[in-house]
CSV table of C-alpha atoms in Angstrom, one decimal:
chain,number,residue,atom,x,y,z
A,1,MET,CA,40.8,157.7,-23.7
A,2,LYS,CA,43.1,157.4,-26.7
A,3,ARG,CA,45.9,159.9,-27.2
A,4,VAL,CA,46.7,161.4,-30.6
A,5,PRO,CA,50.4,160.6,-31.3
A,6,VAL,CA,52.6,163.7,-31.3
A,7,PHE,CA,54.1,164.2,-34.8
A,8,ASN,CA,57.1,166.4,-35.4
A,9,ASP,CA,55.9,168.4,-38.4
A,10,LEU,CA,54.0,171.1,-36.6
A,11,LYS,CA,52.8,174.7,-37.4
A,12,ARG,CA,51.5,177.4,-35.1
A,13,ILE,CA,47.9,178.7,-34.8
A,14,GLY,CA,47.8,181.2,-32.1
A,15,SER,CA,49.9,179.6,-29.3
A,16,ASP,CA,48.9,176.1,-30.3
A,17,ARG,CA,50.9,173.6,-32.4
A,18,VAL,CA,49.0,171.7,-35.1
A,19,THR,CA,50.2,169.3,-37.8
A,20,ALA,CA,51.2,170.8,-41.1
A,21,ILE,CA,48.5,168.7,-42.8
A,22,GLY,CA,45.0,168.7,-41.4
A,23,ILE,CA,41.9,166.7,-42.2
A,24,GLY,CA,39.3,168.5,-44.4
A,25,THR,CA,35.7,167.4,-44.1
A,26,TRP,CA,34.0,169.2,-47.0
A,27,GLY,CA,31.7,166.5,-48.5
A,28,ILE,CA,31.9,164.2,-45.5
A,29,GLY,CA,28.4,163.9,-44.3
A,30,GLY,CA,27.0,165.6,-47.4
A,31,TYR,CA,27.5,168.9,-49.3
A,32,GLU,CA,24.8,171.4,-48.9
A,33,SER,CA,22.4,168.9,-47.3
A,34,PRO,CA,23.0,165.9,-45.0
A,35,ASP,CA,24.0,162.5,-46.5
A,36,TYR,CA,24.0,159.7,-44.0
A,37,SER,CA,24.9,156.9,-46.5
A,38,ARG,CA,28.6,156.8,-45.6
A,39,ASP,CA,28.6,157.9,-42.0
A,40,LYS,CA,30.4,154.8,-40.6
A,41,GLU,CA,33.1,154.9,-43.3
A,42,SER,CA,33.6,158.7,-42.7
A,43,ILE,CA,33.9,158.3,-38.9
A,44,GLU,CA,36.4,155.5,-39.3
A,45,ALA,CA,38.5,157.6,-41.7
A,46,LEU,CA,38.5,160.5,-39.3
A,47,LYS,CA,39.5,158.3,-36.5
A,48,HIS,CA,42.3,156.7,-38.6
A,49,GLY,CA,43.7,160.2,-39.3
A,50,LEU,CA,43.8,160.9,-35.6
A,51,GLU,CA,45.5,157.6,-34.9
A,52,LEU,CA,48.2,158.4,-37.5
A,53,GLY,CA,48.9,161.6,-35.6
A,54,ILE,CA,47.0,164.3,-37.6
A,55,ASN,CA,45.6,166.5,-34.9
A,56,LEU,CA,43.8,169.2,-36.9
A,57,ILE,CA,40.2,168.7,-38.2
A,58,ASP,CA,38.5,171.4,-40.4
A,59,THR,CA,34.7,171.5,-40.6
A,60,ALA,CA,31.9,174.1,-40.9
A,61,GLU,CA,28.2,174.5,-40.2
A,62,PHE,CA,27.6,174.6,-44.0
A,63,TYR,CA,29.1,171.2,-44.6
A,64,GLY,CA,26.3,168.8,-44.9
A,65,ALA,CA,24.1,171.4,-43.2
A,66,GLY,CA,25.9,170.6,-39.9
A,67,HIS,CA,26.1,166.9,-40.3
A,68,SER,CA,29.9,167.0,-40.9
A,69,GLU,CA,30.2,168.5,-37.4
A,70,GLU,CA,28.1,165.6,-36.0
A,71,LEU,CA,30.5,163.1,-37.6
A,72,VAL,CA,33.5,164.9,-36.1
A,73,ARG,CA,31.8,164.6,-32.7
A,74,GLU,CA,31.5,160.8,-33.2
A,75,ALA,CA,35.1,160.5,-34.5
A,76,ILE,CA,36.7,162.3,-31.6
A,77,ARG,CA,34.7,160.6,-28.9
A,78,GLU,CA,37.4,158.1,-28.0
A,79,PHE,CA,40.3,160.6,-28.0
A,80,GLU,CA,41.6,163.1,-25.5
A,81,ARG,CA,40.0,166.3,-26.5
A,82,ASP,CA,43.0,168.4,-25.7
A,83,ASP,CA,45.0,166.5,-28.2
A,84,ILE,CA,42.8,167.7,-31.1
A,85,PHE,CA,42.4,171.1,-32.7
A,86,ILE,CA,39.0,171.7,-34.3
A,87,ILE,CA,38.1,174.4,-36.8
A,88,SER,CA,34.6,175.3,-37.7
A,89,LYS,CA,33.0,178.3,-39.5
A,90,VAL,CA,30.0,180.5,-39.5
A,91,TRP,CA,28.2,181.0,-42.9
A,92,PRO,CA,27.5,184.6,-44.0
A,93,THR,CA,23.7,184.2,-43.6
A,94,HIS,CA,24.5,183.9,-39.9
A,95,PHE,CA,26.7,187.0,-39.7
A,96,GLY,CA,25.7,189.6,-37.2
A,97,TYR,CA,26.1,190.0,-33.4
A,98,GLU,CA,23.3,187.7,-32.2
A,99,SER,CA,23.0,185.3,-35.1
A,100,ALA,CA,26.8,184.6,-35.1
A,101,LYS,CA,26.6,183.7,-31.4
A,102,LYS,CA,23.6,181.4,-32.0
A,103,ALA,CA,25.4,179.7,-34.9
A,104,ALA,CA,28.5,179.1,-32.9
A,105,ARG,CA,26.5,177.6,-30.0
A,106,ALA,CA,24.7,175.3,-32.5
A,107,SER,CA,28.1,174.2,-34.0
A,108,ALA,CA,29.5,173.5,-30.6
A,109,LYS,CA,26.4,171.5,-29.7
A,110,ARG,CA,26.8,169.4,-32.9
A,111,LEU,CA,30.5,168.9,-32.2
A,112,GLY,CA,29.8,168.1,-28.5
A,113,THR,CA,32.7,170.4,-27.5
A,114,TYR,CA,34.2,173.8,-27.7
A,115,ILE,CA,35.7,175.1,-30.9
A,116,ASP,CA,39.4,175.8,-31.1
A,117,LEU,CA,39.3,178.1,-34.1
A,118,TYR,CA,36.1,179.7,-35.4
A,119,LEU,CA,36.2,181.4,-38.9
A,120,LEU,CA,34.0,183.7,-40.8
A,121,HIS,CA,33.5,181.4,-43.8
A,122,TRP,CA,33.1,183.9,-46.6
A,123,PRO,CA,33.2,187.7,-46.9
A,124,SER,CA,29.9,189.5,-46.5
A,125,ASP,CA,28.7,192.4,-48.8
A,126,SER,CA,28.4,194.4,-45.6
A,127,PHE,CA,31.5,195.2,-43.7
A,128,GLU,CA,29.4,196.3,-40.7
A,129,LYS,CA,28.1,192.6,-40.6
A,130,ILE,CA,31.7,191.4,-40.5
A,131,ARG,CA,32.5,193.9,-37.7
A,132,GLU,CA,29.5,192.8,-35.6
A,133,THR,CA,30.4,189.1,-36.1
A,134,LEU,CA,34.0,189.6,-35.1
A,135,HIS,CA,33.0,191.5,-32.0
A,136,ALA,CA,30.5,188.7,-31.1
A,137,LEU,CA,33.3,186.1,-31.5
A,138,GLU,CA,35.5,188.1,-29.2
A,139,GLU,CA,32.8,187.7,-26.5
A,140,LEU,CA,32.6,184.0,-27.3
A,141,VAL,CA,36.3,183.7,-26.6
A,142,ASP,CA,35.7,185.3,-23.2
A,143,GLU,CA,32.9,182.7,-22.6
A,144,GLY,CA,35.2,179.8,-23.5
A,145,LEU,CA,33.0,178.6,-26.3
A,146,ILE,CA,35.7,179.3,-28.9
A,147,ARG,CA,39.5,179.8,-28.4
A,148,TYR,CA,40.7,181.7,-31.4
A,149,ILE,CA,39.1,183.8,-34.1
A,150,GLY,CA,39.9,183.7,-37.9
A,151,VAL,CA,38.5,184.4,-41.3
A,152,SER,CA,38.2,182.5,-44.6
A,153,ASN,CA,38.4,183.7,-48.2
A,154,PHE,CA,39.5,187.2,-47.2
A,155,ASP,CA,41.8,189.0,-49.6
A,156,LEU,CA,44.6,191.2,-48.3
A,157,GLU,CA,42.6,194.4,-48.1
A,158,LEU,CA,39.7,192.8,-46.2
A,159,LEU,CA,42.0,191.0,-43.9
A,160,LYS,CA,43.7,194.3,-42.9
A,161,ARG,CA,40.3,196.0,-42.4
A,162,SER,CA,39.2,193.1,-40.2
A,163,GLN,CA,42.3,193.3,-38.1
A,164,GLU,CA,41.8,197.0,-37.5
A,165,VAL,CA,38.3,196.5,-35.9
A,166,MET,CA,39.3,193.8,-33.4
A,167,LYS,CA,39.0,195.1,-29.9
A,168,LYS,CA,40.5,192.4,-27.6
A,169,TYR,CA,41.9,189.5,-29.7
A,170,GLU,CA,43.8,188.9,-32.9
A,171,ILE,CA,42.9,187.2,-36.1
A,172,VAL,CA,45.1,184.2,-36.1
A,173,ALA,CA,44.2,182.5,-39.4
A,174,ASN,CA,42.8,183.0,-42.9
A,175,GLU,CA,41.7,179.9,-44.8
A,176,VAL,CA,41.9,180.4,-48.5
A,177,LYS,CA,42.1,178.4,-51.7
A,178,TYR,CA,45.8,177.8,-52.4
A,179,SER,CA,47.5,175.2,-54.5
A,180,LEU,CA,50.4,174.7,-56.9
A,181,ARG,CA,47.9,175.5,-59.7
A,182,ASP,CA,46.3,178.5,-57.9
A,183,ARG,CA,49.1,180.5,-56.3
A,184,TRP,CA,47.2,183.8,-55.8
A,185,PRO,CA,48.2,184.1,-52.1
A,186,GLU,CA,51.8,184.4,-53.4
A,187,THR,CA,51.2,186.8,-56.3
A,188,SER,CA,48.7,189.0,-54.4
A,189,GLY,CA,51.0,189.7,-51.4
A,190,LEU,CA,48.7,187.9,-49.0
A,191,LEU,CA,51.1,185.2,-48.1
A,192,ASP,CA,54.0,187.5,-47.4
A,193,TYR,CA,51.7,189.8,-45.3
A,194,MET,CA,50.4,186.9,-43.3
A,195,LYS,CA,53.9,185.6,-42.7
A,196,HIS,CA,54.9,189.0,-41.3
A,197,GLU,CA,51.9,189.2,-39.1
A,198,LYS,CA,52.3,185.6,-37.9
A,199,ILE,CA,48.9,184.6,-39.2
A,200,ALA,CA,48.4,181.0,-40.3
A,201,LEU,CA,47.4,180.5,-43.9
A,202,ILE,CA,45.2,177.4,-44.1
A,203,ALA,CA,45.1,176.1,-47.7
A,204,TYR,CA,41.9,174.4,-48.9
A,205,THR,CA,41.6,172.5,-52.2
A,206,PRO,CA,45.4,171.9,-52.1
A,207,LEU,CA,45.2,169.1,-54.6
A,208,GLU,CA,42.7,170.7,-57.0
A,209,LYS,CA,40.1,168.0,-56.5
A,210,GLY,CA,42.7,165.3,-57.2
A,211,SER,CA,44.1,166.6,-60.5
A,212,LEU,CA,47.5,167.4,-59.0
A,213,ALA,CA,47.7,163.8,-57.7
A,214,ARG,CA,47.7,162.7,-61.3
A,215,ASN,CA,50.3,165.1,-62.5
A,216,GLU,CA,53.2,163.2,-64.1
A,217,CYS,CA,55.7,166.0,-63.7
A,218,LEU,CA,55.1,166.1,-60.0
A,219,ALA,CA,55.3,162.3,-59.8
A,220,LYS,CA,58.7,162.4,-61.4
A,221,ILE,CA,59.9,164.9,-58.8
A,222,GLY,CA,58.4,162.7,-56.1
A,223,GLU,CA,60.5,159.7,-57.3
A,224,ARG,CA,63.6,161.3,-55.9
A,225,TYR,CA,62.0,161.4,-52.4
A,226,GLY,CA,60.0,158.2,-52.6
A,227,LYS,CA,56.9,160.3,-52.6
A,228,THR,CA,53.8,160.6,-54.8
A,229,ALA,CA,52.6,163.5,-56.9
A,230,ALA,CA,50.0,164.4,-54.3
A,231,GLN,CA,52.6,164.4,-51.5
A,232,VAL,CA,54.8,166.7,-53.6
A,233,ALA,CA,51.9,169.1,-54.2
A,234,LEU,CA,51.1,169.2,-50.5
A,235,ASN,CA,54.7,169.6,-49.4
A,236,TYR,CA,55.1,172.5,-51.8
A,237,LEU,CA,52.5,174.4,-49.6
A,238,VAL,CA,53.7,173.4,-46.1
A,239,TRP,CA,57.2,174.3,-47.1
A,240,GLU,CA,56.2,177.8,-46.0
A,241,ASP,CA,56.5,178.2,-42.2
A,242,ASN,CA,52.9,179.6,-41.7
A,243,VAL,CA,51.0,177.4,-44.3
A,244,ILE,CA,48.8,174.4,-43.3
A,245,ALA,CA,47.1,172.3,-45.9
A,246,ILE,CA,43.7,170.6,-45.4
A,247,PRO,CA,43.1,168.1,-48.2
A,248,LYS,CA,39.8,166.3,-48.1
A,249,ALA,CA,39.8,163.1,-46.0
A,250,GLY,CA,38.0,160.8,-48.4
A,251,SER,CA,39.4,157.5,-47.2
A,252,LYS,CA,41.9,155.8,-45.0
A,253,ALA,CA,44.3,155.4,-48.0
A,254,HIS,CA,44.0,159.2,-48.8
A,255,LEU,CA,44.7,160.0,-45.1
A,256,GLU,CA,47.8,157.8,-45.1
A,257,GLU,CA,49.1,159.5,-48.3
A,258,ASN,CA,48.4,162.9,-46.9
A,259,PHE,CA,50.3,162.0,-43.7
A,260,GLY,CA,53.2,161.0,-45.9
A,261,ALA,CA,53.5,164.6,-47.2
A,262,MET,CA,54.8,165.6,-43.8
A,263,GLY,CA,58.2,165.1,-42.0
A,264,TRP,CA,60.3,166.1,-45.0
A,265,ARG,CA,60.8,169.1,-47.4
A,266,LEU,CA,61.4,169.6,-51.0
A,267,SER,CA,64.7,171.2,-51.9
A,268,LYS,CA,64.5,174.8,-53.2
A,269,GLU,CA,65.4,173.6,-56.7
A,270,ASP,CA,62.7,170.9,-56.7
A,271,ARG,CA,60.2,173.3,-55.3
A,272,GLU,CA,60.9,175.7,-58.2
A,273,LYS,CA,60.5,172.7,-60.6
A,274,ALA,CA,57.2,171.9,-59.1
A,275,ARG,CA,55.9,175.4,-60.0
A,276,ARG,CA,56.7,174.7,-63.6
A,277,CYS,CA,54.8,171.4,-63.6
A,278,VAL,CA,51.4,173.1,-63.7
């Protein structure tokens, strides 16, 4: 079995260490329905990311109606499983004690393995459903199907309420939209709170669907480091100790560029300049 190279730019999720940049799979294998047209290319891209040394893959049952999870299974087949950290998520329509357990088992079957971090994908209108789901996930930790519990798209108030109802385990991550252009985790107090609580903030859409990669101001900052605009935008996020970014892994070239956002840090002055670029 292949080993995932150990890279030195690592963040903590629970007691595990993961690369500061992960591999996002939204759109890989389809969006709200399966798309099999680019399966081979997608699998090769995911494998390439692992070969580079990116050890974190983010997926969900909603992505491609589960097909993205199937592609992750194929991509990791040749690698040591313990070298890889896999995130998946339960969609709100499957919230509830029994349905969440069923959804997690279905995701694990598609992935062909246990799930390192299982997230509630979006808030529910019913907090009771959130409570039931979190308690179901705690039992799944005891069963060994999942290792850690987290949430996604939870604001500060809902994160705190969710923490309060946990019986045995802690919420170790909250995956939210966060980018240089959309800095609401900073302005809302969510980022500071999560830093204090040692909760990982996993940032999705960190490049704003590619628009930040085309930002000339960020590109000019990057010239001083031999980096691209996209790498500056990603580095801005992972500069914070508890922030992990998961840009979409669209191709091998994108993965290599994402990988190059790690292993260095913007100066405080350039980080402040980057804020003014958008």
